[in-house]
JSON list of C-alpha atoms in Angstrom, two decimals:
[
{"chain": "A", "resi": 1, "resn": "GLN", "atom": "CA", "xyz": [0.00, 0.00, 0.00]},
{"chain": "A", "resi": 2, "resn": "VAL", "atom": "CA", "xyz": [2.61, 2.50, -1.05]},
{"chain": "A", "resi": 3, "resn": "GLN", "atom": "CA", "xyz": [1.13, 5.92, -1.64]},
{"chain": "A", "resi": 4, "resn": "LEU", "atom": "CA", "xyz": [2.56, 9.28, -2.60]},
{"chain": "A", "resi": 5, "resn": "VAL", "atom": "CA", "xyz": [-0.04, 12.02, -2.47]},
{"chain": "A", "resi": 6, "resn": "GLU", "atom": "CA", "xyz": [0.73, 15.50, -3.76]},
{"chain": "A", "resi": 7, "resn": "SER", "atom": "CA", "xyz": [-1.10, 18.62, -2.73]},
{"chain": "A", "resi": 8, "resn": "GLY", "atom": "CA", "xyz": [-0.75, 22.36, -3.07]},
{"chain": "A", "resi": 9, "resn": "GLY", "atom": "CA", "xyz": [-1.01, 22.80, -6.81]},
{"chain": "A", "resi": 10, "resn": "GLY", "atom": "CA", "xyz": [-3.16, 25.44, -8.35]},
{"chain": "A", "resi": 11, "resn": "TRP", "atom": "CA", "xyz": [-3.25, 28.60, -10.38]},
{"chain": "A", "resi": 12, "resn": "VAL", "atom": "CA", "xyz": [-0.98, 31.55, -9.77]},
{"chain": "A", "resi": 13, "resn": "GLN", "atom": "CA", "xyz": [0.08, 34.59, -11.72]},
{"chain": "A", "resi": 14, "resn": "ALA", "atom": "CA", "xyz": [3.66, 35.07, -12.79]},
{"chain": "A", "resi": 15, "resn": "GLY", "atom": "CA", "xyz": [5.88, 36.12, -9.93]},
{"chain": "A", "resi": 16, "resn": "GLY", "atom": "CA", "xyz": [3.76, 34.36, -7.36]},
{"chain": "A", "resi": 17, "resn": "SER", "atom": "CA", "xyz": [4.49, 31.47, -5.05]},
{"chain": "A", "resi": 18, "resn": "LEU", "atom": "CA", "xyz": [3.15, 28.03, -4.33]},
{"chain": "A", "resi": 19, "resn": "ARG", "atom": "CA", "xyz": [4.14, 25.32, -1.92]},
{"chain": "A", "resi": 20, "resn": "LEU", "atom": "CA", "xyz": [3.71, 21.70, -2.95]},
{"chain": "A", "resi": 21, "resn": "SER", "atom": "CA", "xyz": [3.65, 18.90, -0.46]},
{"chain": "A", "resi": 22, "resn": "CYS", "atom": "CA", "xyz": [3.93, 15.15, -0.87]},
{"chain": "A", "resi": 23, "resn": "ALA", "atom": "CA", "xyz": [2.86, 12.75, 1.83]},
{"chain": "A", "resi": 24, "resn": "ALA", "atom": "CA", "xyz": [4.25, 9.24, 1.63]},
{"chain": "A", "resi": 25, "resn": "SER", "atom": "CA", "xyz": [2.98, 6.10, 3.25]},
{"chain": "A", "resi": 26, "resn": "GLY", "atom": "CA", "xyz": [3.85, 2.43, 3.00]},
{"chain": "A", "resi": 27, "resn": "ILE", "atom": "CA", "xyz": [7.60, 2.96, 2.69]},
{"chain": "A", "resi": 28, "resn": "THR", "atom": "CA", "xyz": [10.49, 3.45, 5.06]},
{"chain": "A", "resi": 29, "resn": "PHE", "atom": "CA", "xyz": [10.62, 7.09, 4.10]},
{"chain": "A", "resi": 30, "resn": "SER", "atom": "CA", "xyz": [14.01, 8.00, 5.52]},
{"chain": "A", "resi": 31, "resn": "ILE", "atom": "CA", "xyz": [15.93, 5.60, 3.28]},
{"chain": "A", "resi": 32, "resn": "TYR", "atom": "CA", "xyz": [14.42, 6.89, 0.03]},
{"chain": "A", "resi": 33, "resn": "ASP", "atom": "CA", "xyz": [15.66, 9.65, -2.19]},
{"chain": "A", "resi": 34, "resn": "MET", "atom": "CA", "xyz": [12.73, 11.99, -2.70]},
{"chain": "A", "resi": 35, "resn": "GLY", "atom": "CA", "xyz": [12.23, 14.12, -5.76]},
{"chain": "A", "resi": 36, "resn": "TRP", "atom": "CA", "xyz": [9.91, 16.40, -7.60]},
{"chain": "A", "resi": 37, "resn": "TYR", "atom": "CA", "xyz": [9.46, 16.03, -11.34]},
{"chain": "A", "resi": 38, "resn": "ARG", "atom": "CA", "xyz": [7.29, 17.92, -13.76]},
{"chain": "A", "resi": 39, "resn": "GLN", "atom": "CA", "xyz": [5.85, 17.40, -17.18]},
{"chain": "A", "resi": 40, "resn": "ALA", "atom": "CA", "xyz": [4.64, 20.26, -19.34]},
{"chain": "A", "resi": 41, "resn": "PRO", "atom": "CA", "xyz": [2.38, 19.77, -22.35]},
{"chain": "A", "resi": 42, "resn": "GLY", "atom": "CA", "xyz": [4.32, 18.34, -25.27]},
{"chain": "A", "resi": 43, "resn": "LYS", "atom": "CA", "xyz": [7.47, 17.85, -23.23]},
{"chain": "A", "resi": 44, "resn": "GLN", "atom": "CA", "xyz": [9.24, 15.03, -21.45]},
{"chain": "A", "resi": 45, "resn": "ARG", "atom": "CA", "xyz": [9.03, 14.60, -17.73]},
{"chain": "A", "resi": 46, "resn": "GLU", "atom": "CA", "xyz": [12.00, 16.30, -16.12]},
{"chain": "A", "resi": 47, "resn": "LEU", "atom": "CA", "xyz": [13.62, 16.38, -12.74]},
{"chain": "A", "resi": 48, "resn": "VAL", "atom": "CA", "xyz": [12.94, 19.57, -10.81]},
{"chain": "A", "resi": 49, "resn": "ALA", "atom": "CA", "xyz": [14.68, 18.83, -7.54]},
{"chain": "A", "resi": 50, "resn": "VAL", "atom": "CA", "xyz": [15.83, 15.89, -5.49]},
{"chain": "A", "resi": 51, "resn": "ILE", "atom": "CA", "xyz": [16.71, 15.55, -1.85]},
{"chain": "A", "resi": 52, "resn": "ARG", "atom": "CA", "xyz": [18.49, 12.31, -1.15]},
{"chain": "A", "resi": 53, "resn": "ASN", "atom": "CA", "xyz": [18.22, 10.21, 1.95]},
{"chain": "A", "resi": 54, "resn": "GLY", "atom": "CA", "xyz": [21.44, 11.71, 3.28]},
{"chain": "A", "resi": 55, "resn": "GLY", "atom": "CA", "xyz": [20.24, 15.26, 2.68]},
{"chain": "A", "resi": 56, "resn": "THR", "atom": "CA", "xyz": [22.07, 16.09, -0.54]},
{"chain": "A", "resi": 57, "resn": "ILE", "atom": "CA", "xyz": [20.02, 18.42, -2.74]},
{"chain": "A", "resi": 58, "resn": "ASN", "atom": "CA", "xyz": [20.14, 19.01, -6.47]},
{"chain": "A", "resi": 59, "resn": "TYR", "atom": "CA", "xyz": [18.04, 21.35, -8.58]},
{"chain": "A", "resi": 60, "resn": "ALA", "atom": "CA", "xyz": [17.41, 21.67, -12.25]},
{"chain": "A", "resi": 61, "resn": "ASP", "atom": "CA", "xyz": [19.13, 24.74, -13.64]},
{"chain": "A", "resi": 62, "resn": "ALA", "atom": "CA", "xyz": [15.79, 26.23, -14.59]},
{"chain": "A", "resi": 63, "resn": "VAL", "atom": "CA", "xyz": [14.63, 26.44, -10.98]},
{"chain": "A", "resi": 64, "resn": "LYS", "atom": "CA", "xyz": [17.83, 27.18, -9.08]},
{"chain": "A", "resi": 65, "resn": "GLY", "atom": "CA", "xyz": [17.43, 30.14, -6.81]},
{"chain": "A", "resi": 66, "resn": "ARG", "atom": "CA", "xyz": [13.64, 30.02, -7.01]},
{"chain": "A", "resi": 67, "resn": "PHE", "atom": "CA", "xyz": [12.61, 26.61, -5.68]},
{"chain": "A", "resi": 68, "resn": "THR", "atom": "CA", "xyz": [13.48, 24.94, -2.41]},
{"chain": "A", "resi": 69, "resn": "ILE", "atom": "CA", "xyz": [13.04, 21.27, -1.65]},
{"chain": "A", "resi": 70, "resn": "SER", "atom": "CA", "xyz": [12.84, 19.99, 1.89]},
{"chain": "A", "resi": 71, "resn": "ARG", "atom": "CA", "xyz": [11.86, 16.82, 3.69]},
{"chain": "A", "resi": 72, "resn": "ASP", "atom": "CA", "xyz": [10.57, 15.92, 7.10]},
{"chain": "A", "resi": 73, "resn": "ASN", "atom": "CA", "xyz": [11.37, 12.32, 7.88]},
{"chain": "A", "resi": 74, "resn": "ALA", "atom": "CA", "xyz": [9.27, 12.42, 11.04]},
{"chain": "A", "resi": 75, "resn": "LYS", "atom": "CA", "xyz": [6.19, 13.32, 9.00]},
{"chain": "A", "resi": 76, "resn": "ASN", "atom": "CA", "xyz": [7.06, 11.36, 5.86]},
{"chain": "A", "resi": 77, "resn": "THR", "atom": "CA", "xyz": [6.69, 14.45, 3.72]},
{"chain": "A", "resi": 78, "resn": "VAL", "atom": "CA", "xyz": [8.68, 16.25, 1.08]},
{"chain": "A", "resi": 79, "resn": "ASP", "atom": "CA", "xyz": [7.85, 19.81, 0.09]},
{"chain": "A", "resi": 80, "resn": "LEU", "atom": "CA", "xyz": [8.69, 22.06, -2.82]},
{"chain": "A", "resi": 81, "resn": "GLN", "atom": "CA", "xyz": [8.52, 25.77, -2.11]},
{"chain": "A", "resi": 82, "resn": "MET", "atom": "CA", "xyz": [8.28, 27.67, -5.37]},
{"chain": "A", "resi": 83, "resn": "HIS", "atom": "CA", "xyz": [8.87, 31.40, -5.67]},
{"chain": "A", "resi": 84, "resn": "SER", "atom": "CA", "xyz": [9.02, 33.80, -8.59]},
{"chain": "A", "resi": 85, "resn": "LEU", "atom": "CA", "xyz": [6.97, 31.45, -10.69]},
{"chain": "A", "resi": 86, "resn": "LYS", "atom": "CA", "xyz": [7.11, 31.79, -14.45]},
{"chain": "A", "resi": 87, "resn": "PRO", "atom": "CA", "xyz": [4.71, 30.66, -17.15]},
{"chain": "A", "resi": 88, "resn": "GLU", "atom": "CA", "xyz": [7.26, 28.06, -18.20]},
{"chain": "A", "resi": 89, "resn": "ASP", "atom": "CA", "xyz": [6.87, 26.44, -14.78]},
{"chain": "A", "resi": 90, "resn": "THR", "atom": "CA", "xyz": [3.37, 25.39, -15.80]},
{"chain": "A", "resi": 91, "resn": "ALA", "atom": "CA", "xyz": [3.25, 21.60, -15.62]},
{"chain": "A", "resi": 92, "resn": "VAL", "atom": "CA", "xyz": [1.96, 18.63, -13.74]},
{"chain": "A", "resi": 93, "resn": "TYR", "atom": "CA", "xyz": [4.26, 18.13, -10.79]},
{"chain": "A", "resi": 94, "resn": "TYR", "atom": "CA", "xyz": [4.95, 14.62, -9.56]},
{"chain": "A", "resi": 95, "resn": "CYS", "atom": "CA", "xyz": [6.38, 13.35, -6.33]},
{"chain": "A", "resi": 96, "resn": "ASN", "atom": "CA", "xyz": [8.92, 10.55, -6.65]},
{"chain": "A", "resi": 97, "resn": "ALA", "atom": "CA", "xyz": [10.45, 8.12, -4.18]},
{"chain": "A", "resi": 98, "resn": "ASP", "atom": "CA", "xyz": [13.48, 6.14, -5.27]},
{"chain": "A", "resi": 99, "resn": "ARG", "atom": "CA", "xyz": [15.58, 3.56, -3.47]},
{"chain": "A", "resi": 100, "resn": "LEU", "atom": "CA", "xyz": [18.61, 1.97, -5.07]},
{"chain": "A", "resi": 101, "resn": "ARG", "atom": "CA", "xyz": [18.82, -1.78, -4.51]},
{"chain": "A", "resi": 102, "resn": "GLY", "atom": "CA", "xyz": [22.23, -2.36, -6.08]},
{"chain": "A", "resi": 103, "resn": "PHE", "atom": "CA", "xyz": [22.23, -4.95, -8.83]},
{"chain": "A", "resi": 104, "resn": "ALA", "atom": "CA", "xyz": [18.53, -5.49, -8.23]},
{"chain": "A", "resi": 105, "resn": "GLY", "atom": "CA", "xyz": [17.76, -2.02, -9.55]},
{"chain": "A", "resi": 106, "resn": "HIS", "atom": "CA", "xyz": [15.47, 0.49, -7.93]},
{"chain": "A", "resi": 107, "resn": "ASP", "atom": "CA", "xyz": [12.30, 0.64, -5.96]},
{"chain": "A", "resi": 108, "resn": "VAL", "atom": "CA", "xyz": [10.50, 3.61, -7.44]},
{"chain": "A", "resi": 109, "resn": "TYR", "atom": "CA", "xyz": [7.12, 5.11, -6.72]},
{"chain": "A", "resi": 110, "resn": "TRP", "atom": "CA", "xyz": [5.19, 8.02, -8.16]},
{"chain": "A", "resi": 111, "resn": "GLY", "atom": "CA", "xyz": [2.38, 10.20, -7.05]},
{"chain": "A", "resi": 112, "resn": "GLN", "atom": "CA", "xyz": [-0.52, 10.96, -9.34]},
{"chain": "A", "resi": 113, "resn": "GLY", "atom": "CA", "xyz": [0.56, 14.55, -9.88]},
{"chain": "A", "resi": 114, "resn": "THR", "atom": "CA", "xyz": [-0.71, 18.00, -9.10]},
{"chain": "A", "resi": 115, "resn": "GLN", "atom": "CA", "xyz": [-1.29, 20.72, -11.67]},
{"chain": "A", "resi": 116, "resn": "VAL", "atom": "CA", "xyz": [0.58, 24.00, -11.42]},
{"chain": "A", "resi": 117, "resn": "THR", "atom": "CA", "xyz": [-0.54, 26.72, -13.79]},
{"chain": "A", "resi": 118, "resn": "VAL", "atom": "CA", "xyz": [1.30, 30.03, -13.99]},
{"chain": "A", "resi": 119, "resn": "SER", "atom": "CA", "xyz": [-0.33, 32.76, -16.02]},
{"chain": "A", "resi": 120, "resn": "SER", "atom": "CA", "xyz": [1.48, 35.69, -17.57]}
]
């Protein structure tokens, strides 16, 4: 019964802010790398930000300086604080949990996505 449930999406005008949250259940949250991905119409799904189980953070160049990813292992949540939103940030945002299992590959889970729409 693994579940990743995103919330916080919506409509905002350019320059505004939104905070996305992902609540995970059914996994040992602290051992998973947690990420946010997005997919815009007509484009491939892309990594937005990842916070690994040890705390290392990486951002896509397009969002550096504007987005902040954080996790709370006690609450099994990962958040994405988005500031200075641009129309090109419009996409469905997905929460991702990923655990490397060596030669056995990965355990990977996805949320159903939450729509973020930024109007100019």
